[in-house]
XYZ file of C-alpha atoms in Angstrom:
302
model
C 194.281 134.792 109.493
C 196.228 137.015 107.009
C 195.709 136.603 103.423
C 198.555 134.955 101.482
C 200.035 137.214 98.854
C 199.266 134.758 96.269
C 195.651 135.498 96.872
C 195.715 139.201 96.780
C 193.193 139.253 93.801
C 190.425 138.191 96.269
C 191.051 140.452 99.158
C 188.214 142.936 97.886
C 185.681 140.312 97.574
C 186.405 138.985 100.902
C 186.409 142.564 102.483
C 182.896 143.180 100.820
C 181.755 139.829 102.400
C 183.017 141.132 105.757
C 181.193 144.671 105.314
C 177.905 142.809 104.306
C 178.198 140.265 107.187
C 175.445 141.588 109.366
C 173.043 143.454 107.001
C 173.184 141.226 104.160
C 174.416 137.579 104.721
C 173.491 136.300 101.380
C 175.887 138.878 99.704
C 178.573 138.009 102.407
C 178.072 134.090 101.422
C 178.246 134.510 97.770
C 181.462 136.971 97.933
C 183.142 134.145 100.078
C 181.998 131.598 97.799
C 183.483 133.335 94.890
C 186.868 134.163 96.647
C 187.223 130.426 97.485
C 186.469 129.229 94.084
C 188.934 131.756 92.685
C 191.490 131.288 95.387
C 191.571 127.460 94.495
C 192.451 128.240 90.895
C 195.007 130.941 91.937
C 197.020 128.559 94.211
C 195.708 125.859 96.299
C 198.948 124.036 96.540
C 201.314 125.993 98.787
C 200.762 125.441 102.410
C 199.609 128.712 103.453
C 197.321 129.336 100.696
C 195.699 125.697 101.484
C 195.376 126.418 105.031
C 193.532 129.798 104.194
C 191.055 128.172 101.700
C 190.356 125.167 104.016
C 189.434 127.711 106.640
C 187.448 129.763 104.284
C 185.596 126.375 103.332
C 184.790 125.907 107.123
C 183.386 129.460 107.092
C 181.067 128.846 104.285
C 180.048 125.458 105.645
C 178.881 127.329 108.824
C 177.165 129.958 106.940
C 175.178 127.539 104.908
C 173.879 125.842 107.855
C 173.052 129.267 109.644
C 171.207 130.319 106.497
C 169.608 126.804 105.798
C 166.042 128.305 105.827
C 166.916 130.927 103.092
C 165.777 130.569 99.685
C 168.734 132.447 98.208
C 171.095 129.950 99.568
C 169.234 126.858 98.947
C 167.937 127.841 95.527
C 170.606 128.948 93.070
C 168.182 130.887 90.790
C 166.883 132.728 93.782
C 170.517 133.440 94.744
C 171.515 134.654 91.360
C 168.399 137.139 91.267
C 169.192 138.468 94.676
C 173.071 139.068 93.916
C 172.149 140.566 90.347
C 169.418 142.998 91.845
C 171.742 143.931 94.741
C 174.805 144.866 92.343
C 172.286 146.733 89.965
C 170.830 148.672 92.939
C 174.330 149.851 93.899
C 175.260 150.566 90.195
C 172.219 152.754 89.503
C 172.630 154.590 92.928
C 176.451 155.638 91.893
C 175.359 156.325 88.245
C 172.680 158.449 89.555
C 175.168 160.412 91.837
C 177.585 160.436 88.946
C 175.000 162.059 86.402
C 173.999 164.495 88.878
C 177.512 165.722 89.511
C 177.781 164.451 93.322
C 181.165 163.063 93.429
C 182.079 161.555 96.647
C 183.777 158.480 98.521
C 180.516 156.699 99.024
C 179.528 156.691 95.271
C 182.898 155.609 94.212
C 182.633 152.800 96.838
C 178.918 151.857 95.365
C 180.550 151.952 91.648
C 183.416 149.652 92.994
C 181.425 147.152 95.147
C 178.942 146.550 92.358
C 181.724 145.763 89.930
C 183.061 143.305 92.416
C 179.274 141.758 92.861
C 179.468 141.268 89.113
C 182.590 139.188 89.487
C 180.693 137.115 92.177
C 177.819 136.550 89.801
C 180.113 134.183 87.883
C 179.678 131.497 90.738
C 176.164 130.996 88.836
C 177.618 130.776 85.457
C 179.015 132.990 82.587
C 177.977 136.569 82.935
C 175.524 137.781 80.419
C 176.881 140.716 78.187
C 174.960 143.216 79.961
C 176.575 142.232 83.291
C 179.923 142.325 81.692
C 179.240 145.946 80.559
C 178.083 146.976 83.984
C 180.985 145.482 85.663
C 183.418 147.034 82.919
C 182.054 150.532 83.304
C 181.722 150.535 87.034
C 185.500 149.525 87.334
C 186.314 152.210 85.053
C 184.068 154.899 86.633
C 185.386 154.142 90.079
C 188.956 154.348 89.088
C 188.325 157.639 87.191
C 186.342 159.526 89.574
C 188.829 158.439 92.461
C 191.764 159.509 90.600
C 190.193 162.724 89.495
C 189.563 163.816 93.306
C 192.851 162.568 94.274
C 194.534 165.020 91.645
C 192.046 167.797 92.564
C 190.382 167.694 89.293
C 186.529 167.865 88.458
C 185.366 164.529 86.949
C 183.076 164.727 84.005
C 179.734 163.361 84.801
C 178.251 160.480 82.853
C 179.809 158.082 80.479
C 182.924 159.358 78.476
C 185.274 157.150 76.335
C 188.477 157.434 78.264
C 191.270 155.118 79.003
C 191.083 153.115 82.307
C 193.068 154.186 85.482
C 194.615 152.570 88.319
C 192.468 152.414 91.202
C 194.135 152.863 94.501
C 191.326 151.752 96.879
C 191.479 153.671 99.927
C 188.793 151.661 101.965
C 191.128 149.668 104.068
C 192.972 147.455 101.668
C 196.403 146.076 102.502
C 198.718 147.040 99.866
C 196.091 149.269 97.754
C 193.696 148.227 95.253
C 193.947 146.443 91.998
C 195.615 147.966 89.114
C 193.042 148.128 86.046
C 194.140 147.173 82.470
C 193.659 149.903 79.832
C 189.795 150.284 79.003
C 188.609 149.464 75.629
C 184.943 150.910 75.236
C 182.773 148.231 73.615
C 181.510 148.597 69.889
C 177.951 148.455 71.116
C 175.662 149.994 73.540
C 175.217 147.952 76.672
C 171.420 147.264 77.467
C 170.291 148.306 80.738
C 167.424 146.913 82.853
C 164.070 148.476 82.089
C 165.535 150.610 79.210
C 165.428 149.963 75.154
C 168.563 148.194 74.019
C 167.687 148.824 70.385
C 169.395 152.070 70.122
C 172.215 152.887 67.502
C 175.481 151.489 68.281
C 178.014 153.587 70.003
C 181.720 153.781 69.743
C 182.098 154.396 73.503
C 180.078 154.908 76.637
C 179.069 158.434 75.703
C 175.812 157.311 74.365
C 174.590 155.313 77.238
C 171.124 156.852 78.242
C 169.817 155.922 81.580
C 167.460 158.846 82.694
C 168.517 159.851 86.243
C 166.366 158.294 88.796
C 164.493 156.051 86.491
C 165.486 153.164 88.870
C 167.219 154.343 91.996
C 165.778 157.440 93.979
C 168.317 160.192 94.448
C 168.375 159.468 98.215
C 169.216 155.557 97.847
C 172.362 155.046 100.098
C 175.414 153.518 99.121
C 175.115 151.137 102.101
C 171.772 149.491 100.945
C 169.747 148.189 103.744
C 167.728 144.974 103.303
C 164.110 145.823 102.005
C 162.669 143.965 105.078
C 164.808 145.073 107.780
C 165.113 148.762 107.054
C 162.736 150.098 104.272
C 163.890 153.069 102.308
C 161.002 155.658 101.587
C 161.929 156.571 97.965
C 161.281 159.831 96.607
C 158.550 159.931 93.862
C 160.279 159.291 90.534
C 158.634 159.321 87.214
C 158.777 155.545 85.843
C 158.698 154.557 82.286
C 156.282 151.713 81.926
C 157.073 149.205 79.302
C 154.061 148.468 77.060
C 152.589 145.123 77.804
C 151.897 142.995 74.825
C 148.198 142.556 74.427
C 148.928 139.277 72.702
C 150.180 137.880 75.964
C 147.392 138.683 78.352
C 144.742 136.354 76.634
C 147.272 133.550 75.550
C 146.902 130.162 76.600
C 149.429 127.474 75.804
C 149.561 126.610 72.235
C 148.315 122.845 71.601
C 151.482 121.810 69.806
C 153.955 123.475 72.340
C 156.309 120.926 74.127
C 158.051 122.545 76.998
C 161.361 120.851 78.284
C 162.632 120.884 81.833
C 164.897 123.789 80.759
C 162.260 125.751 79.434
C 160.336 125.622 82.979
C 163.604 126.336 84.736
C 164.039 129.517 82.566
C 160.451 130.562 83.230
C 160.993 130.131 86.901
C 164.204 132.109 86.773
C 162.316 134.946 85.018
C 159.563 134.857 87.811
C 162.266 135.027 90.385
C 163.784 138.026 88.814
C 160.505 139.632 88.679
C 159.974 138.986 92.481
C 163.312 140.329 93.375
C 162.682 143.624 91.179
C 159.510 144.068 93.085
C 161.354 143.866 96.326
C 162.950 147.148 95.027
C 159.894 148.549 93.439
C 161.237 148.230 90.050
C 158.089 147.880 88.134
C 159.682 148.040 84.614
C 162.082 145.161 85.290
C 159.311 143.053 86.766
C 157.078 143.523 84.052
C 159.911 142.708 81.537
C 160.452 139.331 83.375
C 157.172 138.377 83.655
C 156.467 138.959 79.773
C 159.326 136.870 79.082
C 157.944 134.130 81.309
C 154.561 134.273 79.871
C 155.803 134.085 76.280
C 158.141 131.198 77.038
C 155.225 129.156 78.513
C 152.736 129.954 75.811
C 155.069 129.681 72.823
C 157.924 127.650 73.878
C 160.357 130.503 72.923
C 161.745 133.261 74.403
């Protein structure tokens, strides 16, 4: 069924779902869920849009039954961690290629797809500042590199403070890709998983420091396989290990700490994030999240 023009804004998310149907059904499910929720806000009244959205709802119901034994579908916290880690993996692959000066269609698509998956994260609630920054940077990078290559120019590797470009998506979209608003660089540096966020404020993205290869090995493919289905043998890369706080190692819960149900939920979330990070051998992020969970359970504070 053709996408009604009123719902054009969700076409890329739906195509991302289609591309991940076989190898990452969880990603496909949440892309469609985001598309349905967004589509309802765009236009749920005209007959063609209503018909399209009802069909999309039926498809989601069918997927939910098929994936009923998958924790990423049955537990929101696990689903959130799954999508966030997948988006970050794609982002870091593209960022690593970019900083190494390897500009190609696959890395552009990885940047752009990661930005779409950061959109999808909004089905779980408001995006963190960090995810907002990742999304903005990935969309801008995809547009900038795409237009440079299209015009026969050599892109400048790494973060640079430039205005956003219109991104004509050449990956099979009908009617081209979305047009971007002018990009306004943030006033402070975004914090990235596994790296210090207490560096001096930056007026644009030129000061972002992500050591190349610190998360994603150089041979990480843009089409990321499921870790269980098709394990990737990463190249050895130096890891910056976060320092474990000694006070947390021997901590027992303080006598006057009263944990609320929300505290337990947050602690569980940190543990799920750590588990997801370990699936991708991201030791730094795993340790950070486990430290947060331990601190919350022992002190009642994050």
